[in-house]
PDB file of C-alpha atoms in Angstrom:
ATOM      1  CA  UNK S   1     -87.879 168.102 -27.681  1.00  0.00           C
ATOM      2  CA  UNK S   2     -91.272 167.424 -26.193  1.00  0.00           C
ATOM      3  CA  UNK S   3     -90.872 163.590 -26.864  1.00  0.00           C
ATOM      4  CA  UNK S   4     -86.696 163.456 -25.502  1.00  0.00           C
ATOM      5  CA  UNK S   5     -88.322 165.374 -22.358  1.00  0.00           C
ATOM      6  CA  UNK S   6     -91.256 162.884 -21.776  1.00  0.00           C
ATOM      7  CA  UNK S   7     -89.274 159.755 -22.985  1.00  0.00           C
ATOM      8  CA  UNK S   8     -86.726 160.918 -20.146  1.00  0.00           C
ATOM      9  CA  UNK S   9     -89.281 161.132 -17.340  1.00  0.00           C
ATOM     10  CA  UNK S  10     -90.420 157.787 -17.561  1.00  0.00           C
ATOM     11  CA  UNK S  11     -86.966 156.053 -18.220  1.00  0.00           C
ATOM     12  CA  UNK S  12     -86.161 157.883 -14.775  1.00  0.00           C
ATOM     13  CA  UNK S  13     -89.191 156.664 -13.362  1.00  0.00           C
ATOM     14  CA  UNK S  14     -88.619 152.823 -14.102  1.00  0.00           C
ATOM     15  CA  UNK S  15     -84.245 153.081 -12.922  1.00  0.00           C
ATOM     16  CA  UNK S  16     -85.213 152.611  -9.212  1.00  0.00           C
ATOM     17  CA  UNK S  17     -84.848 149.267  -8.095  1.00  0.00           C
ATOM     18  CA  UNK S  18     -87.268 147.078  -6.296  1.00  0.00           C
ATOM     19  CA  UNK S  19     -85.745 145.220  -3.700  1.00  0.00           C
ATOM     20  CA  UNK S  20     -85.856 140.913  -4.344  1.00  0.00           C
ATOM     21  CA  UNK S  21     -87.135 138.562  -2.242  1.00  0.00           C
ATOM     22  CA  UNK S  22     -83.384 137.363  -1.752  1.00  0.00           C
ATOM     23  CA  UNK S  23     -82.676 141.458  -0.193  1.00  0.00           C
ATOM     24  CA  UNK S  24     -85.464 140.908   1.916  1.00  0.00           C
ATOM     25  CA  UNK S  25     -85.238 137.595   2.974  1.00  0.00           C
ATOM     26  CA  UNK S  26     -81.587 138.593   3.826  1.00  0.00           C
ATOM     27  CA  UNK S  27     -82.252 141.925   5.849  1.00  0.00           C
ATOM     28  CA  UNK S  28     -85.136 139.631   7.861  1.00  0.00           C
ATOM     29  CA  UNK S  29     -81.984 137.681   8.349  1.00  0.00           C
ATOM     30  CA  UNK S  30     -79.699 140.325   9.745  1.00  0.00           C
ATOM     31  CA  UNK S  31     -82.272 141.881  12.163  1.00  0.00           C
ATOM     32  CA  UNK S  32     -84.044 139.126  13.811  1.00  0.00           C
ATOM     33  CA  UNK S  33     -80.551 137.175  14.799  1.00  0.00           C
ATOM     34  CA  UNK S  34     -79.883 140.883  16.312  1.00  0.00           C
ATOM     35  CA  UNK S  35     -75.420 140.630  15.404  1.00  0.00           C
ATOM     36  CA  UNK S  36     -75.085 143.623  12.914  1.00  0.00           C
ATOM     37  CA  UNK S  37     -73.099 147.172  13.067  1.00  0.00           C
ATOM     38  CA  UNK S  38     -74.149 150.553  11.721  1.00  0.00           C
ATOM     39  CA  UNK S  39     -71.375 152.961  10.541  1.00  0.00           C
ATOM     40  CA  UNK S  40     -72.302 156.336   9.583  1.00  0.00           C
ATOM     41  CA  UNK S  41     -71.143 157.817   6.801  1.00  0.00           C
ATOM     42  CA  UNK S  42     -73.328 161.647   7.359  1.00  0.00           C
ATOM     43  CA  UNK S  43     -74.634 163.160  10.025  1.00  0.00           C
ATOM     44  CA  UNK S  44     -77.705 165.586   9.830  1.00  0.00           C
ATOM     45  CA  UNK S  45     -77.719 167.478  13.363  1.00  0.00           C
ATOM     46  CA  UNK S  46     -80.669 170.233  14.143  1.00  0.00           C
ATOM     47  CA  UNK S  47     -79.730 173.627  12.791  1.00  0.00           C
ATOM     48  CA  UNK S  48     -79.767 176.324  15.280  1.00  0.00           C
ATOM     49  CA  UNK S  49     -78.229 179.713  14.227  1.00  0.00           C
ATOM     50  CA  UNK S  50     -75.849 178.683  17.084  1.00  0.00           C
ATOM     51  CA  UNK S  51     -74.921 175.337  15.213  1.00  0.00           C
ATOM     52  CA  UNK S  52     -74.664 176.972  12.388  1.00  0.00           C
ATOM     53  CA  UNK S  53     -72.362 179.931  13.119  1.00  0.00           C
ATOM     54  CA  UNK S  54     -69.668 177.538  14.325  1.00  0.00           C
ATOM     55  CA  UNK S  55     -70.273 174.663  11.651  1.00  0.00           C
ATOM     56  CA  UNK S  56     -69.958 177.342   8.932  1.00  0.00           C
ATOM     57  CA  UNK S  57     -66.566 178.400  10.480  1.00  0.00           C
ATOM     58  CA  UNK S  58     -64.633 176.191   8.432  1.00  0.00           C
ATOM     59  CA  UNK S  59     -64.079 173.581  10.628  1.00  0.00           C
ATOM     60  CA  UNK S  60     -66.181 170.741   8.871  1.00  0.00           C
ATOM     61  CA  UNK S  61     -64.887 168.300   6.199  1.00  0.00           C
ATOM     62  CA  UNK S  62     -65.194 169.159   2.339  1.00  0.00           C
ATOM     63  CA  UNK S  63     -68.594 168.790   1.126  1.00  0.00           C
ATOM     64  CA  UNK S  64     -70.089 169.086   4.579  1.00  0.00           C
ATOM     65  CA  UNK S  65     -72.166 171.792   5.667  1.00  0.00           C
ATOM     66  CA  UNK S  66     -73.798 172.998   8.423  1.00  0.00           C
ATOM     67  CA  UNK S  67     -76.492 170.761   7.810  1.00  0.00           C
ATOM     68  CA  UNK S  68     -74.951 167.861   6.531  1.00  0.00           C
ATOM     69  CA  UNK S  69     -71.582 166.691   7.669  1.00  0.00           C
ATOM     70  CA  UNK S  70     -69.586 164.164   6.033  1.00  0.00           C
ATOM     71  CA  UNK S  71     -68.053 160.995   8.413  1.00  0.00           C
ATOM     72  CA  UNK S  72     -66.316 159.047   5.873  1.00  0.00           C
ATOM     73  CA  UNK S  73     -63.210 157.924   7.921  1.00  0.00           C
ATOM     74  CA  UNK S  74     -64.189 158.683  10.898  1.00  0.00           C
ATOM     75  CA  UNK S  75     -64.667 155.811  12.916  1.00  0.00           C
ATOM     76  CA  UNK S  76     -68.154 155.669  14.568  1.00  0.00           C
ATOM     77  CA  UNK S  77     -70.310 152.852  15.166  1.00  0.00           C
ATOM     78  CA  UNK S  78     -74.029 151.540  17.152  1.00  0.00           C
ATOM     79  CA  UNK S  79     -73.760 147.796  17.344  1.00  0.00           C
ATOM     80  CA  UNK S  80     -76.622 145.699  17.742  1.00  0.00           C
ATOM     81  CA  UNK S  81     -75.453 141.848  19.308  1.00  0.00           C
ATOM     82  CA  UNK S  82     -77.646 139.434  21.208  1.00  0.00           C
ATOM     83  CA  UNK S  83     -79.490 141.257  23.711  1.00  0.00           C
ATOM     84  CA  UNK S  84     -76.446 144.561  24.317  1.00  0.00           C
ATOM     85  CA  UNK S  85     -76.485 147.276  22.398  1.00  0.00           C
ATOM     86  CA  UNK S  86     -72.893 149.413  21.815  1.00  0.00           C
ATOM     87  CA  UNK S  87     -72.506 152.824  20.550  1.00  0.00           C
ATOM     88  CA  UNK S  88     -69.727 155.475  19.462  1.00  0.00           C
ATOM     89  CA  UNK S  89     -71.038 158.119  17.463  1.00  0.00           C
ATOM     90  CA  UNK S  90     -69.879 162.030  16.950  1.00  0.00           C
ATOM     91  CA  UNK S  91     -72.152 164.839  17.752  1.00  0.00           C
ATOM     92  CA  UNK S  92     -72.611 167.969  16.498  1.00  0.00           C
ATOM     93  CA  UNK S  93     -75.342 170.533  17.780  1.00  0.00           C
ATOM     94  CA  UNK S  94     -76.705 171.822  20.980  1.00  0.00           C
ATOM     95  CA  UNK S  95     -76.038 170.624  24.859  1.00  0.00           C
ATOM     96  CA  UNK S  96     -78.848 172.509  26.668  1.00  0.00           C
ATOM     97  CA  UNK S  97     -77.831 170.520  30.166  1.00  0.00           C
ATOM     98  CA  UNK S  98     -75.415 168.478  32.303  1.00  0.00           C
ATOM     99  CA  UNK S  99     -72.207 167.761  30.631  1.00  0.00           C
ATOM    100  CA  UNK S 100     -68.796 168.550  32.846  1.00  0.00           C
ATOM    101  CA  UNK S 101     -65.728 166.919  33.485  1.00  0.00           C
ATOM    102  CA  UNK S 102     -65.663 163.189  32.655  1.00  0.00           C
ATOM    103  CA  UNK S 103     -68.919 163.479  30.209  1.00  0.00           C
ATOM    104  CA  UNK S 104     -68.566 162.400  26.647  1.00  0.00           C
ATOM    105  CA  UNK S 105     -68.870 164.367  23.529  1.00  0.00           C
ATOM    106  CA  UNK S 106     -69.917 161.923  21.469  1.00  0.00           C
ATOM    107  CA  UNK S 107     -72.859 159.712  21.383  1.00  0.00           C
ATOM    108  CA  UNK S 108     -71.711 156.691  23.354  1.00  0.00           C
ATOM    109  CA  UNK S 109     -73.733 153.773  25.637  1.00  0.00           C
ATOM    110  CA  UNK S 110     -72.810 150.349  26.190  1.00  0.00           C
ATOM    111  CA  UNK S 111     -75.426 148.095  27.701  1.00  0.00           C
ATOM    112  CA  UNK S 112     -79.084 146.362  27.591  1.00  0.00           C
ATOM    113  CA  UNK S 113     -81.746 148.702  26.161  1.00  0.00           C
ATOM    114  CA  UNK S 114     -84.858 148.990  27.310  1.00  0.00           C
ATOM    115  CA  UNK S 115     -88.160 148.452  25.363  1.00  0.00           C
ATOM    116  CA  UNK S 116     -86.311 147.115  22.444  1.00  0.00           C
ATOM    117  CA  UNK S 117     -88.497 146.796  19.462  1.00  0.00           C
ATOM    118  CA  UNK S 118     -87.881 145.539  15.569  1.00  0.00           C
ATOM    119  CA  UNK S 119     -91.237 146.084  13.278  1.00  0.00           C
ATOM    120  CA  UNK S 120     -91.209 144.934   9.492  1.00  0.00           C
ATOM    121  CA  UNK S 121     -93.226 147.469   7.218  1.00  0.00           C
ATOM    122  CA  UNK S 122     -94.472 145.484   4.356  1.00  0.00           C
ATOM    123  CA  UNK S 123     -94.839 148.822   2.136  1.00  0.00           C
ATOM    124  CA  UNK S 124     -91.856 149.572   2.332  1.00  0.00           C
ATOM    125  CA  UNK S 125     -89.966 147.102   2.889  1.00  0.00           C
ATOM    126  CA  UNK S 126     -87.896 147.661   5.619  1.00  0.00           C
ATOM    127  CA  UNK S 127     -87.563 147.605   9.474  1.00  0.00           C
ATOM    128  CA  UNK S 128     -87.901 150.029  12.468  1.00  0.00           C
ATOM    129  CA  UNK S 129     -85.807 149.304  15.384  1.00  0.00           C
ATOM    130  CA  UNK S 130     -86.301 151.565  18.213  1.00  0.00           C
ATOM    131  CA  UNK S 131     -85.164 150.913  22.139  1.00  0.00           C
ATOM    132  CA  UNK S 132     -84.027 153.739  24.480  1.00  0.00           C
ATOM    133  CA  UNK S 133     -80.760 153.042  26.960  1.00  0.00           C
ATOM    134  CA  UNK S 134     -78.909 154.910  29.602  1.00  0.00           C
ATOM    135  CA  UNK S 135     -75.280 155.724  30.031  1.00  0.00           C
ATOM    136  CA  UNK S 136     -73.967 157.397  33.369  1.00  0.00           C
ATOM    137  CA  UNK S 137     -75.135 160.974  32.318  1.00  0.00           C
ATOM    138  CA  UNK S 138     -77.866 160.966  29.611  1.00  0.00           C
ATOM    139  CA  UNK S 139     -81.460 159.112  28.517  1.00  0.00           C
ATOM    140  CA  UNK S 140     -81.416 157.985  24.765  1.00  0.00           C
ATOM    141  CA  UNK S 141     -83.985 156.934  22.667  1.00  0.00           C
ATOM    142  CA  UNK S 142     -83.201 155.279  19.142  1.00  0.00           C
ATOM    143  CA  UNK S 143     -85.186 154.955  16.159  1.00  0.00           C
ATOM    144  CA  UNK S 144     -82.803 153.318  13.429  1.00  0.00           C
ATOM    145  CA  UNK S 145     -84.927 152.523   9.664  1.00  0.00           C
ATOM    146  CA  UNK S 146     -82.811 149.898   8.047  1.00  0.00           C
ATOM    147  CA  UNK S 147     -83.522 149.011   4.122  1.00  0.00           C
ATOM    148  CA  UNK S 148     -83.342 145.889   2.344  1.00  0.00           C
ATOM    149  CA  UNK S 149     -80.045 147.259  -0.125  1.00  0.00           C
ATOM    150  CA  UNK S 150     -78.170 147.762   4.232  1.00  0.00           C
ATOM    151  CA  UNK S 151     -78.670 151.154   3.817  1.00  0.00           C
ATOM    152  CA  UNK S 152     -79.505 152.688   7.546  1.00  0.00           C
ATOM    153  CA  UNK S 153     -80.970 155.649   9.169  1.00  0.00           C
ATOM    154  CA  UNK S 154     -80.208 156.184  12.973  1.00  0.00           C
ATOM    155  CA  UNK S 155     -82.153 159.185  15.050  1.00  0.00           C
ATOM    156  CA  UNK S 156     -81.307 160.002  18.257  1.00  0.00           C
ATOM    157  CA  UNK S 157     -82.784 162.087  20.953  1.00  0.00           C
ATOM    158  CA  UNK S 158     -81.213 162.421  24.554  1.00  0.00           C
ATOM    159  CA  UNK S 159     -82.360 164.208  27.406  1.00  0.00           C
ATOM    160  CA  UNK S 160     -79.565 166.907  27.155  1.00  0.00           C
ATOM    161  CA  UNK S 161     -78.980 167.506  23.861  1.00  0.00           C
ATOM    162  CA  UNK S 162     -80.844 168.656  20.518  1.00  0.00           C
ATOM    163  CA  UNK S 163     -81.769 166.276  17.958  1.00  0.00           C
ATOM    164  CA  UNK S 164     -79.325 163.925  15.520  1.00  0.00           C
ATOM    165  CA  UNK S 165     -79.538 161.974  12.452  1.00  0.00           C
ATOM    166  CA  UNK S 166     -76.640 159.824  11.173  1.00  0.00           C
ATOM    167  CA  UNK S 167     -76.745 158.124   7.551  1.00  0.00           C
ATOM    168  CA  UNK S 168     -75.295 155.266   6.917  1.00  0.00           C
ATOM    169  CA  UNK S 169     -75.110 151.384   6.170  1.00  0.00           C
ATOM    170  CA  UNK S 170     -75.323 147.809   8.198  1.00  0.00           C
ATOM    171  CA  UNK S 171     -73.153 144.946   7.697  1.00  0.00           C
ATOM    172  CA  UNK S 172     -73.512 141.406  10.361  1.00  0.00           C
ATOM    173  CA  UNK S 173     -70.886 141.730  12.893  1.00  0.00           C
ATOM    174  CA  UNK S 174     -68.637 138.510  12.178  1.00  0.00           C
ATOM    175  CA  UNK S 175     -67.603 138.117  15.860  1.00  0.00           C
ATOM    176  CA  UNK S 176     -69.414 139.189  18.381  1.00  0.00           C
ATOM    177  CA  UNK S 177     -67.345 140.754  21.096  1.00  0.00           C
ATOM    178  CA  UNK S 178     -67.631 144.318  23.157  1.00  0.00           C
ATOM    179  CA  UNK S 179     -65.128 146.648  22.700  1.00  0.00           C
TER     180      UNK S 179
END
């Protein structure tokens, strides 16, 4: 039993996958020429006992909790082309100001950000991209990790609301036009 249990632990160990030079060389690729799309497939808001009241309700998707909410099908997306950034993301969690009549629900912002930055981290193999941007109501900032396998993480704090996390994956945009 002792050997089946160590055995185990270091065939477990060696299963992850190091990312080639070809995954990184590609992902360097993708970023610098700035033409790729996120789509979220989870979203990790900030649990409040307010958030979680309602998410717990019954209102979420199947395998989704309060915590963790599934967006598979839902269409949602933060484009990255030339020197414009695009976004149409759900939220779910706190508004502590503004909103009103002719605000949006969602996270959305369509324009040139401002201190756009891409670093590469050598450890580990992937890039930060962070630039804040303003629509007609709210201040975001972005901090988006993207991996070498096009897995993505995009965080996002606004002025108004409590902080968001979305899951998800990048693919190049094969056209670039604004929607």
């Amino acid at each position: 039993l002792l050997y089946v249990l160590v055995f185990g632990s270091f065939l477990s160990c060696s299963t992850s996958k190091r990312p080639t030079d070809s995954d990184i060389n590609r992902l360097r690729t993708l970023v610098e020429a700035k033409s790729f799309e996120f789509t979220a497939d989870w979203a990790s808001p900030m649990v409040t006992t307010s958030v979680s009241s309602v998410l717990n309700s019954g209102l979420l998707p199947p395998g989704s909790n309060a915590s963790r909410i599934n967006l598979v099908g839902n269409a949602n997306y933060l484009k990255v082309f030339a020197d414009s950034v695009s976004a149409n993301l759900p939220y779910f969690g706190e508004r502590r100001f503004g909103g009103g009549y002719g605000s949006s629900t969602g996270i959305e912002f369509d324009g040139i950000p401002k201190d756009y930055t891409q670093i590469y981290n050598s450890d580990k193999n992937n890039y930060t991209i962070s630039f804040s941007i303003k629509n007609k109501t709210e201040q975001y900032i972005i901090t988006m990790d993207v991996y070498p396998n096009n897995s993505a993480s995009v965080s996002v704090n606004t002025n108004n609301r409590l902080f968001i996390r979305y899951d998800g994956k990048i693919e190049e945009i094969k056209s670039i036009a604004k929607e």
